[in-house]
CSV table of C-alpha atoms and ligand atoms in Angstrom, one decimal:
chain,number,residue,atom,x,y,z
A,265,UNK,CA,100.0,125.1,117.4
A,266,UNK,CA,96.2,124.8,117.7
A,267,UNK,CA,94.1,124.6,114.6
A,268,UNK,CA,90.6,125.8,113.9
A,269,UNK,CA,88.8,124.5,110.8
A,270,UNK,CA,85.7,126.5,110.4
A,271,UNK,CA,82.6,126.4,108.1
A,272,UNK,CA,83.4,122.9,106.7
A,273,UNK,CA,80.7,122.6,104.0
A,274,UNK,CA,80.1,118.9,105.0
A,275,UNK,CA,81.9,116.9,107.6
A,276,UNK,CA,81.8,113.1,107.4
A,277,UNK,CA,82.7,112.0,110.9
A,278,UNK,CA,82.1,108.2,110.6
A,279,UNK,CA,81.7,108.5,114.4
A,280,UNK,CA,81.6,105.1,116.1
A,281,UNK,CA,80.5,106.2,119.6
A,282,UNK,CA,83.1,104.0,121.3
A,283,UNK,CA,82.5,100.9,119.2
A,284,UNK,CA,85.7,99.3,117.8
A,285,UNK,CA,84.2,99.1,114.2
A,286,UNK,CA,80.9,99.3,112.3
A,287,UNK,CA,79.3,96.2,110.9
A,288,UNK,CA,76.3,95.5,108.7
A,289,UNK,CA,73.8,98.3,108.5
A,290,UNK,CA,75.8,100.6,110.8
A,291,UNK,CA,78.3,101.0,108.0
A,292,UNK,CA,75.9,103.3,106.2
A,293,UNK,CA,75.8,105.8,109.1
A,294,UNK,CA,78.5,108.4,108.4
A,295,UNK,CA,77.6,110.9,111.2
A,296,UNK,CA,77.4,113.8,108.9
A,297,UNK,CA,77.5,117.4,110.1
A,298,UNK,CA,76.6,120.2,107.6
A,299,UNK,CA,78.5,123.4,108.1
A,300,UNK,CA,80.8,122.1,110.8
A,301,UNK,CA,83.7,123.5,112.8
A,302,UNK,CA,86.5,121.6,114.4
A,303,UNK,CA,89.1,122.7,117.0
A,304,UNK,CA,92.3,120.7,117.1
A,305,UNK,CA,94.6,120.9,120.1
A,306,UNK,CA,97.9,119.0,120.7
A,307,UNK,CA,97.2,117.0,117.6
A,308,UNK,CA,93.9,115.7,118.8
A,309,UNK,CA,90.2,116.7,118.1
A,310,UNK,CA,89.1,119.0,120.9
A,311,UNK,CA,85.7,120.2,119.6
A,312,UNK,CA,83.6,119.0,116.8
A,313,UNK,CA,80.1,120.3,115.9
A,314,UNK,CA,77.9,122.6,114.0
A,315,UNK,CA,79.5,126.0,113.3
A,316,UNK,CA,76.5,127.8,114.8
A,317,UNK,CA,77.1,126.1,118.1
A,318,UNK,CA,80.9,126.7,118.4
A,319,UNK,CA,81.6,128.1,121.8
A,320,UNK,CA,85.3,127.5,122.6
A,321,UNK,CA,87.7,130.2,123.7
A,322,UNK,CA,90.2,130.6,120.9
A,323,UNK,CA,92.9,133.1,122.2
A,324,UNK,CA,96.6,132.6,121.7
A,325,UNK,CA,98.3,130.9,118.8
A,326,UNK,CA,95.7,129.5,116.5
A,327,UNK,CA,95.8,128.7,112.8
A,328,UNK,CA,92.5,129.1,111.1
A,329,UNK,CA,91.4,127.4,107.9
A,330,UNK,CA,88.1,128.5,106.3
A,331,UNK,CA,86.8,125.4,104.7
A,332,UNK,CA,83.6,126.8,103.1
A,333,UNK,CA,84.3,125.0,99.8
A,334,UNK,CA,85.4,121.7,101.4
A,335,UNK,CA,84.1,118.4,102.4
A,336,UNK,CA,86.0,116.8,105.4
A,337,UNK,CA,86.6,113.1,105.9
A,338,UNK,CA,88.8,111.0,108.3
A,339,UNK,CA,92.2,110.2,106.7
A,340,UNK,CA,92.1,106.9,104.9
A,341,UNK,CA,93.6,103.9,106.7
A,342,UNK,CA,95.2,101.6,104.2
A,343,UNK,CA,95.4,98.4,106.3
A,344,UNK,CA,97.0,96.1,103.7
A,345,UNK,CA,100.0,97.0,101.5
A,346,UNK,CA,103.3,95.5,100.3
A,347,UNK,CA,104.7,98.9,99.5
A,348,UNK,CA,108.4,98.1,100.3
A,349,UNK,CA,109.9,96.4,97.3
A,350,UNK,CA,112.4,96.9,94.5
A,351,UNK,CA,111.9,96.5,90.8
A,352,UNK,CA,108.6,96.4,88.9
A,353,UNK,CA,106.6,93.8,86.9
A,354,UNK,CA,105.1,95.5,83.9
A,355,UNK,CA,106.2,92.6,81.7
A,356,UNK,CA,104.0,90.3,83.8
A,357,UNK,CA,101.1,92.8,83.4
A,358,UNK,CA,101.5,92.6,79.6
A,359,UNK,CA,101.6,88.8,79.8
A,360,UNK,CA,98.4,88.8,81.8
A,361,UNK,CA,96.7,91.1,79.3
A,362,UNK,CA,97.5,88.5,76.7
A,363,UNK,CA,95.9,85.8,78.7
A,364,UNK,CA,98.4,84.3,81.2
A,365,UNK,CA,97.1,84.0,84.7
A,366,UNK,CA,98.8,85.2,87.9
A,367,UNK,CA,99.3,81.6,88.9
A,368,UNK,CA,100.8,80.5,85.6
A,369,UNK,CA,103.3,83.4,85.8
A,370,UNK,CA,104.2,82.5,89.3
A,371,UNK,CA,104.7,78.8,88.4
A,372,UNK,CA,107.2,79.8,85.7
A,373,UNK,CA,109.4,81.7,88.3
A,374,UNK,CA,107.7,85.1,88.1
A,375,UNK,CA,105.2,86.6,90.5
A,376,UNK,CA,106.3,87.1,94.1
A,377,UNK,CA,109.7,85.5,93.5
A,378,UNK,CA,110.4,88.0,90.7
A,379,UNK,CA,110.2,90.8,93.2
A,380,UNK,CA,112.1,88.7,95.8
A,381,UNK,CA,115.1,88.6,93.5
A,382,UNK,CA,115.0,92.4,93.1
A,383,UNK,CA,114.4,93.1,96.7
A,384,UNK,CA,117.2,90.8,97.9
A,385,UNK,CA,119.7,92.7,95.7
A,386,UNK,CA,118.6,96.1,97.0
A,387,UNK,CA,120.1,97.8,100.0
A,388,UNK,CA,118.0,99.0,103.0
A,389,UNK,CA,118.7,102.6,101.9
A,390,UNK,CA,117.5,101.9,98.3
A,391,UNK,CA,114.3,100.2,99.5
A,392,UNK,CA,113.6,103.1,101.9
A,393,UNK,CA,114.1,105.7,99.1
A,394,UNK,CA,111.6,103.9,96.9
A,395,UNK,CA,109.1,103.4,99.7
A,396,UNK,CA,109.3,107.0,100.8
A,397,UNK,CA,108.2,108.2,97.4
A,398,UNK,CA,105.1,106.0,97.6
A,399,UNK,CA,104.3,107.2,101.1
A,400,UNK,CA,104.6,110.8,100.1
A,401,UNK,CA,102.2,110.4,97.2
A,402,UNK,CA,99.8,108.4,99.3
A,403,UNK,CA,99.6,111.3,101.8
A,404,UNK,CA,98.8,113.7,99.1
A,405,UNK,CA,95.9,111.4,98.1
A,406,UNK,CA,94.4,111.3,101.5
A,407,UNK,CA,95.9,108.2,103.2
A,408,UNK,CA,97.2,109.1,106.7
A,409,UNK,CA,97.8,105.6,108.1
A,410,UNK,CA,99.4,102.6,106.3
A,411,UNK,CA,100.3,99.0,107.1
A,412,UNK,CA,103.4,97.7,105.3
A,413,UNK,CA,104.3,94.0,105.0
A,414,UNK,CA,107.7,92.3,104.6
A,415,UNK,CA,107.6,89.2,102.5
A,416,UNK,CA,110.0,90.0,99.5
A,417,UNK,CA,113.1,88.9,101.4
A,418,UNK,CA,112.3,85.3,102.4
A,419,UNK,CA,115.7,84.8,104.2
A,420,UNK,CA,116.4,85.8,107.7
A,421,UNK,CA,118.7,88.6,106.6
A,422,UNK,CA,116.4,90.0,103.9
A,423,UNK,CA,113.2,89.8,105.9
A,424,UNK,CA,114.9,91.7,108.8
A,425,UNK,CA,116.3,94.2,106.3
A,426,UNK,CA,112.8,94.9,105.2
A,427,UNK,CA,111.4,95.2,108.7
A,428,UNK,CA,114.2,97.5,109.7
A,429,UNK,CA,113.5,99.7,106.7
A,430,UNK,CA,109.8,99.8,107.7
A,431,UNK,CA,110.8,100.7,111.2
A,432,UNK,CA,113.0,103.6,109.9
A,433,UNK,CA,110.2,104.8,107.8
A,434,UNK,CA,107.9,104.9,110.8
A,435,UNK,CA,110.3,107.3,112.5
A,436,UNK,CA,111.0,109.4,109.4
A,437,UNK,CA,107.7,109.9,107.7
A,438,UNK,CA,104.5,111.8,108.7
A,439,UNK,CA,102.2,108.9,108.4
A,440,UNK,CA,101.4,106.3,111.0
A,441,UNK,CA,103.0,103.1,109.8
A,442,UNK,CA,102.1,99.6,111.1
A,443,UNK,CA,104.7,96.8,110.3
A,444,UNK,CA,103.7,93.3,109.5
A,445,UNK,CA,105.9,90.3,109.1
A,446,UNK,CA,105.0,88.2,106.1
A,447,UNK,CA,107.8,85.7,106.0
A,448,UNK,CA,105.3,83.2,104.8
A,449,UNK,CA,104.6,85.0,101.5
A,450,UNK,CA,106.0,82.4,99.2
A,451,UNK,CA,108.3,79.4,99.6
A,452,UNK,CA,111.8,80.6,98.7
A,453,UNK,CA,113.7,78.8,96.0
A,454,UNK,CA,116.2,77.4,98.6
A,455,UNK,CA,113.4,75.5,100.2
A,456,UNK,CA,111.5,74.4,97.1
A,457,UNK,CA,111.8,70.7,97.9
A,458,UNK,CA,111.3,71.0,101.6
A,459,UNK,CA,108.8,73.8,102.4
A,460,UNK,CA,108.4,72.6,106.0
A,461,UNK,CA,112.0,73.5,106.5
A,462,UNK,CA,111.2,77.1,105.7
A,463,UNK,CA,108.2,77.1,108.1
A,464,UNK,CA,110.6,75.8,110.7
A,465,UNK,CA,113.0,78.6,110.0
A,466,UNK,CA,110.2,81.2,110.3
A,467,UNK,CA,109.2,79.7,113.7
A,468,UNK,CA,112.5,79.0,115.3
A,469,UNK,CA,114.6,81.9,114.0
A,470,UNK,CA,112.7,84.7,112.3
A,471,UNK,CA,109.7,85.1,114.6
A,472,UNK,CA,111.6,85.0,117.9
A,473,UNK,CA,114.1,87.6,116.7
A,474,UNK,CA,111.4,89.9,115.2
A,475,UNK,CA,109.3,89.6,118.3
A,476,UNK,CA,112.2,90.3,120.6
A,477,UNK,CA,113.1,93.5,118.7
A,478,UNK,CA,109.5,94.4,118.2
A,479,UNK,CA,110.0,94.8,114.5
A,480,UNK,CA,106.4,93.8,113.7
A,481,UNK,CA,103.0,94.1,115.3
A,482,UNK,CA,101.3,91.5,113.0
A,483,UNK,CA,102.3,88.1,111.6
A,484,UNK,CA,100.6,87.4,108.2
A,485,UNK,CA,100.8,84.4,105.9
A,486,UNK,CA,99.6,83.6,102.4
A,487,UNK,CA,97.4,80.6,102.9
A,488,UNK,CA,96.9,79.3,99.4
A,489,UNK,CA,97.5,76.3,97.2
A,490,UNK,CA,101.1,76.4,96.1
A,491,UNK,CA,102.1,78.7,98.9
A,492,UNK,CA,101.3,77.8,102.5
A,493,UNK,CA,98.8,75.2,103.7
A,494,UNK,CA,96.3,75.7,106.6
A,495,UNK,CA,98.4,73.4,108.7
A,496,UNK,CA,101.6,75.3,108.0
A,497,UNK,CA,99.9,78.7,108.6
A,498,UNK,CA,98.5,77.4,111.9
A,499,UNK,CA,102.0,76.4,113.1
A,500,UNK,CA,103.3,79.9,112.2
A,501,UNK,CA,100.4,81.7,113.9
A,502,UNK,CA,100.6,79.6,117.1
A,503,UNK,CA,104.3,80.5,117.4
A,504,UNK,CA,103.6,84.2,116.6
A,505,UNK,CA,100.8,84.5,119.2
A,506,UNK,CA,103.0,82.9,121.9
A,507,UNK,CA,105.5,85.6,121.1
A,508,UNK,CA,102.9,88.3,121.6
A,509,UNK,CA,102.2,89.1,117.9
A,510,UNK,CA,98.7,89.6,116.4
A,511,UNK,CA,97.5,87.7,113.3
A,512,UNK,CA,96.5,88.7,109.8
A,513,UNK,CA,96.0,86.3,106.9
A,514,UNK,CA,95.8,86.3,103.1
A,515,UNK,CA,92.8,84.1,103.0
A,516,UNK,CA,90.7,82.4,100.2
A,517,UNK,CA,92.1,84.5,97.4
A,518,UNK,CA,92.4,82.0,94.5
A,519,UNK,CA,91.0,78.8,96.1
A,520,UNK,CA,88.8,78.2,99.1
A,521,UNK,CA,91.2,76.4,101.5
A,522,UNK,CA,89.5,76.9,104.8
A,523,UNK,CA,91.8,79.8,105.5
A,524,UNK,CA,88.9,82.0,106.8
A,525,UNK,CA,88.1,79.3,109.4
A,526,UNK,CA,91.7,79.4,110.4
A,527,UNK,CA,91.5,83.2,110.7
A,528,UNK,CA,88.6,82.8,113.1
A,529,UNK,CA,90.2,80.0,115.0
A,530,UNK,CA,93.4,82.0,115.4
A,531,UNK,CA,91.5,85.1,116.6
A,532,UNK,CA,93.0,87.1,113.6
A,533,UNK,CA,92.5,90.8,113.7
A,534,UNK,CA,91.7,90.7,110.0
A,535,UNK,CA,91.2,88.2,107.2
A,536,UNK,CA,92.1,89.7,103.8
A,537,UNK,CA,91.2,89.0,100.2
A,538,UNK,CA,88.3,86.6,100.6
A,539,UNK,CA,87.4,86.3,96.9
A,540,UNK,CA,86.5,82.7,97.4
A,541,UNK,CA,85.1,82.7,100.9
A,542,UNK,CA,82.0,80.5,101.5
A,543,UNK,CA,79.1,80.9,103.9
A,544,UNK,CA,80.8,78.9,106.6
A,545,UNK,CA,83.8,81.2,106.4
A,546,UNK,CA,81.6,84.2,106.7
A,547,UNK,CA,79.8,82.8,109.7
A,548,UNK,CA,83.2,82.0,111.3
A,549,UNK,CA,84.5,85.5,110.8
A,550,UNK,CA,81.3,86.9,112.3
A,551,UNK,CA,81.7,84.8,115.4
A,552,UNK,CA,85.3,85.7,116.0
A,553,UNK,CA,84.8,89.4,115.4
A,554,UNK,CA,87.5,89.3,112.7
A,555,UNK,CA,87.5,92.3,110.2
A,556,UNK,CA,86.9,91.1,106.6
A,557,UNK,CA,89.3,93.2,104.5
A,558,UNK,CA,88.5,93.2,100.8
A,559,UNK,CA,91.0,94.4,98.2
A,560,UNK,CA,89.1,95.7,95.2
A,561,UNK,CA,92.2,96.7,93.3
A,562,UNK,CA,93.6,93.1,93.3
A,563,UNK,CA,90.5,91.7,91.5
A,564,UNK,CA,90.4,94.7,89.2
A,565,UNK,CA,94.1,94.4,88.3
A,566,UNK,CA,94.1,90.6,87.9
A,567,UNK,CA,90.7,90.8,86.1
A,568,UNK,CA,89.5,88.0,88.4
A,569,UNK,CA,86.6,87.3,90.8
A,570,UNK,CA,85.6,89.9,93.3
A,571,UNK,CA,84.9,89.0,96.9
A,572,UNK,CA,81.2,89.2,97.7
A,573,UNK,CA,81.5,92.1,100.1
A,574,UNK,CA,77.8,92.8,99.7
A,575,UNK,CA,77.0,89.4,101.2
A,576,UNK,CA,79.5,90.0,104.0
A,577,UNK,CA,77.9,93.3,105.0
A,578,UNK,CA,74.4,91.8,104.8
A,579,UNK,CA,75.7,89.0,107.1
A,580,UNK,CA,76.7,91.8,109.6
A,581,UNK,CA,80.4,91.5,109.2
A,582,UNK,CA,82.7,94.4,109.6
A,583,UNK,CA,84.2,95.0,106.2
A,584,UNK,CA,87.3,97.1,105.5
A,585,UNK,CA,88.8,98.2,102.2
A,586,UNK,CA,92.5,98.4,101.5
A,587,UNK,CA,94.7,98.7,98.4
A,588,UNK,CA,97.0,95.7,98.6
A,589,UNK,CA,99.5,97.9,96.9
A,590,UNK,CA,102.2,95.6,95.4
A,591,UNK,CA,104.0,95.2,92.1
A,592,UNK,CA,102.1,92.1,91.0
A,593,UNK,CA,98.4,92.2,91.8
A,594,UNK,CA,97.6,95.9,92.5
A,595,UNK,CA,99.9,98.7,91.3
A,596,UNK,CA,97.8,101.4,92.8
A,597,UNK,CA,97.6,103.0,96.2
A,598,UNK,CA,94.6,105.2,95.6
A,599,UNK,CA,92.0,104.6,98.3
A,600,UNK,CA,89.3,106.6,96.4
A,601,UNK,CA,89.9,104.4,93.4
A,602,UNK,CA,89.4,101.3,95.6
A,603,UNK,CA,86.1,102.8,96.9
A,604,UNK,CA,84.9,103.3,93.3
A,605,UNK,CA,85.7,99.7,92.5
A,606,UNK,CA,84.0,98.5,95.7
A,607,UNK,CA,80.8,100.4,94.6
A,608,UNK,CA,80.8,99.4,91.0
A,609,UNK,CA,81.9,95.8,91.3
A,610,UNK,CA,80.9,94.7,94.8
A,611,UNK,CA,77.7,96.7,95.2
A,612,UNK,CA,78.8,98.7,98.3
A,613,UNK,CA,77.1,102.0,98.8
A,614,UNK,CA,79.4,105.1,98.9
A,615,UNK,CA,78.6,105.3,102.6
A,616,UNK,CA,79.7,101.7,103.2
A,617,UNK,CA,82.8,102.2,101.2
A,618,UNK,CA,83.8,105.3,103.2
A,619,UNK,CA,83.4,103.5,106.5
A,620,UNK,CA,85.3,100.5,105.1
A,621,UNK,CA,88.2,102.8,104.1
A,622,UNK,CA,88.5,104.7,107.4
A,623,UNK,CA,87.1,103.4,110.7
A,624,UNK,CA,87.1,99.7,109.7
A,625,UNK,CA,90.6,100.0,108.2
A,626,UNK,CA,91.7,101.3,111.6
A,627,UNK,CA,89.9,98.4,113.3
A,628,UNK,CA,91.8,96.0,111.0
A,629,UNK,CA,95.0,97.4,112.5
A,630,UNK,CA,93.7,97.4,116.1
A,631,UNK,CA,93.9,101.2,116.0
A,632,UNK,CA,90.3,102.3,116.0
A,633,UNK,CA,90.4,103.7,119.5
A,634,UNK,CA,92.8,106.3,118.2
A,635,UNK,CA,92.2,106.6,114.5
A,636,UNK,CA,89.6,106.2,111.7
A,637,UNK,CA,86.9,108.7,112.6
A,638,UNK,CA,86.5,112.3,113.6
A,639,UNK,CA,85.6,112.2,117.3
A,640,UNK,CA,86.7,114.1,120.3
A,641,UNK,CA,90.0,112.7,121.7
A,642,UNK,CA,91.0,110.9,118.6
A,643,UNK,CA,94.1,111.8,116.6
A,644,UNK,CA,93.4,114.7,114.3
A,645,UNK,CA,93.8,113.1,110.9
A,646,UNK,CA,91.4,114.8,108.5
A,647,UNK,CA,91.4,115.4,104.8
A,648,UNK,CA,89.6,118.2,103.1
A,649,UNK,CA,88.4,117.8,99.5
A,650,UNK,CA,87.1,120.4,97.1
A,651,UNK,CA,84.1,118.4,95.9
A,652,UNK,CA,80.3,119.1,96.1
A,653,UNK,CA,79.6,116.4,98.6
A,654,UNK,CA,81.1,113.1,99.9
A,655,UNK,CA,79.4,111.0,97.3
A,656,UNK,CA,81.4,112.8,94.6
A,657,UNK,CA,84.6,111.1,95.8
A,658,UNK,CA,83.9,107.5,94.5
A,659,UNK,CA,81.9,109.0,91.6
A,660,UNK,CA,84.5,111.2,90.0
A,661,UNK,CA,87.3,108.5,90.0
A,662,UNK,CA,90.9,108.4,88.9
A,663,UNK,CA,91.8,111.9,89.9
A,664,UNK,CA,92.9,113.5,93.1
A,665,UNK,CA,90.4,115.8,94.8
A,666,UNK,CA,92.4,116.5,98.0
A,667,UNK,CA,92.8,120.2,99.0
A,668,UNK,CA,94.4,119.8,102.4
A,669,UNK,CA,95.6,117.0,104.6
A,670,UNK,CA,95.8,117.4,108.3
A,671,UNK,CA,97.9,114.7,109.9
A,672,UNK,CA,98.1,114.6,113.7
A,673,UNK,CA,97.1,118.3,113.7
A,674,UNK,CA,99.7,119.5,111.2
A,675,UNK,CA,98.3,120.6,107.9
A,676,UNK,CA,99.6,120.4,104.3
A,677,UNK,CA,98.2,122.2,101.3
A,678,UNK,CA,98.1,120.5,97.9
B,930,NIG,O1,98.1,90.2,98.3
B,930,NIG,N1,98.5,87.3,97.4
B,930,NIG,C1,99.6,87.4,97.8
B,930,NIG,N2,100.4,88.5,97.9
B,930,NIG,C2,100.1,89.7,97.1
B,930,NIG,C3,100.7,89.7,95.8
B,930,NIG,C4,102.1,89.9,95.9
B,930,NIG,C5,102.8,90.0,94.6
B,930,NIG,O2,102.3,89.5,93.5
B,930,NIG,O3,103.9,90.5,94.6
B,930,NIG,C6,98.6,90.0,97.2
B,930,NIG,O4,97.9,90.0,96.2
B,931,FE,FE1,98.5,91.2,99.9
């Protein structure tokens, strides 16, 4: 059915006018329309403009929403999550509060490998049930597109189990879901003494099978001391690209390894984390047109260094914000919360934070032609909030202001 949303108090379109993303100063331009009307047909935006100029014939079956009290934004695009997992790690959280670092906990057998143990034991059905609950809550909080990584299986069987679960969720849930293969998330215990053997397993067995079944769009790797080296990640990425997959990378999170340069060299769609990126890394990402995805919740939750997203935007990079939702380093999937942290700890303006959480998130997934802004022809993913104006969203943090979510033209009241 067609849908007319009329009298939207303030519409934040984030319009990109055909550009794949916004970078630098453009990120402040939200394309705001006061008192706006939108017509949605067949799940797409058909007409967008000022209510006084609305001139479309509206006979036939038409749902009408009067949004006089609401502010409209594009649905959030959370372009980096690890939301499929079993178990939880609140004991590690308590240890960190008492002074242990993420790396110390990982070295003593906790961290990623803790969740790997729980996820290997879980069935596909159990994993899906847990993930579905997260996805449902995310939608109620305004997220309409989400990327999900594997990476808690670390065997052929368990990585494929994870990717199959993600594929099922794609078919079953309302959100757009983008699958990423993150076999190189940690070296599994079985390969502790010969990590190159694991890299070889990824390249010769896992990637060819996953590519052939199209179980993942992206190949990601955790390029970090104690995890995978630049050389190992390069080998994995070269194989993945030959098989037609796109690249993402966990880069420069705890140490500056040159991972951002590898991202640029590999033509990665996005380089994520970037807490320790240097000027050369920033310049490399600018040159390759790689989206710089920052994860404010990870620094907040680990109480560690924030990426200098201010510097990145001032260097004209395209910056995206995502949650990194995972049981170890960010147990939150609230995109508004991430925007608040980006404003208070990274000196982003509310306007930049909104662009980073919508259009540039879509760009980090290669989906900005279809998603991420409110423009004619794009998929009708729009969220209405009962707030005085868009700046109120990052300002009044830690609570949900969503009134209605419209996903692909279908709307949900909350
Ligand atoms: O992006 N940095 C590596 N991976 C995750 C953490 C995963 C975990 O601790 O389970 C991240 O922060
Ligand atoms: Fe991550």
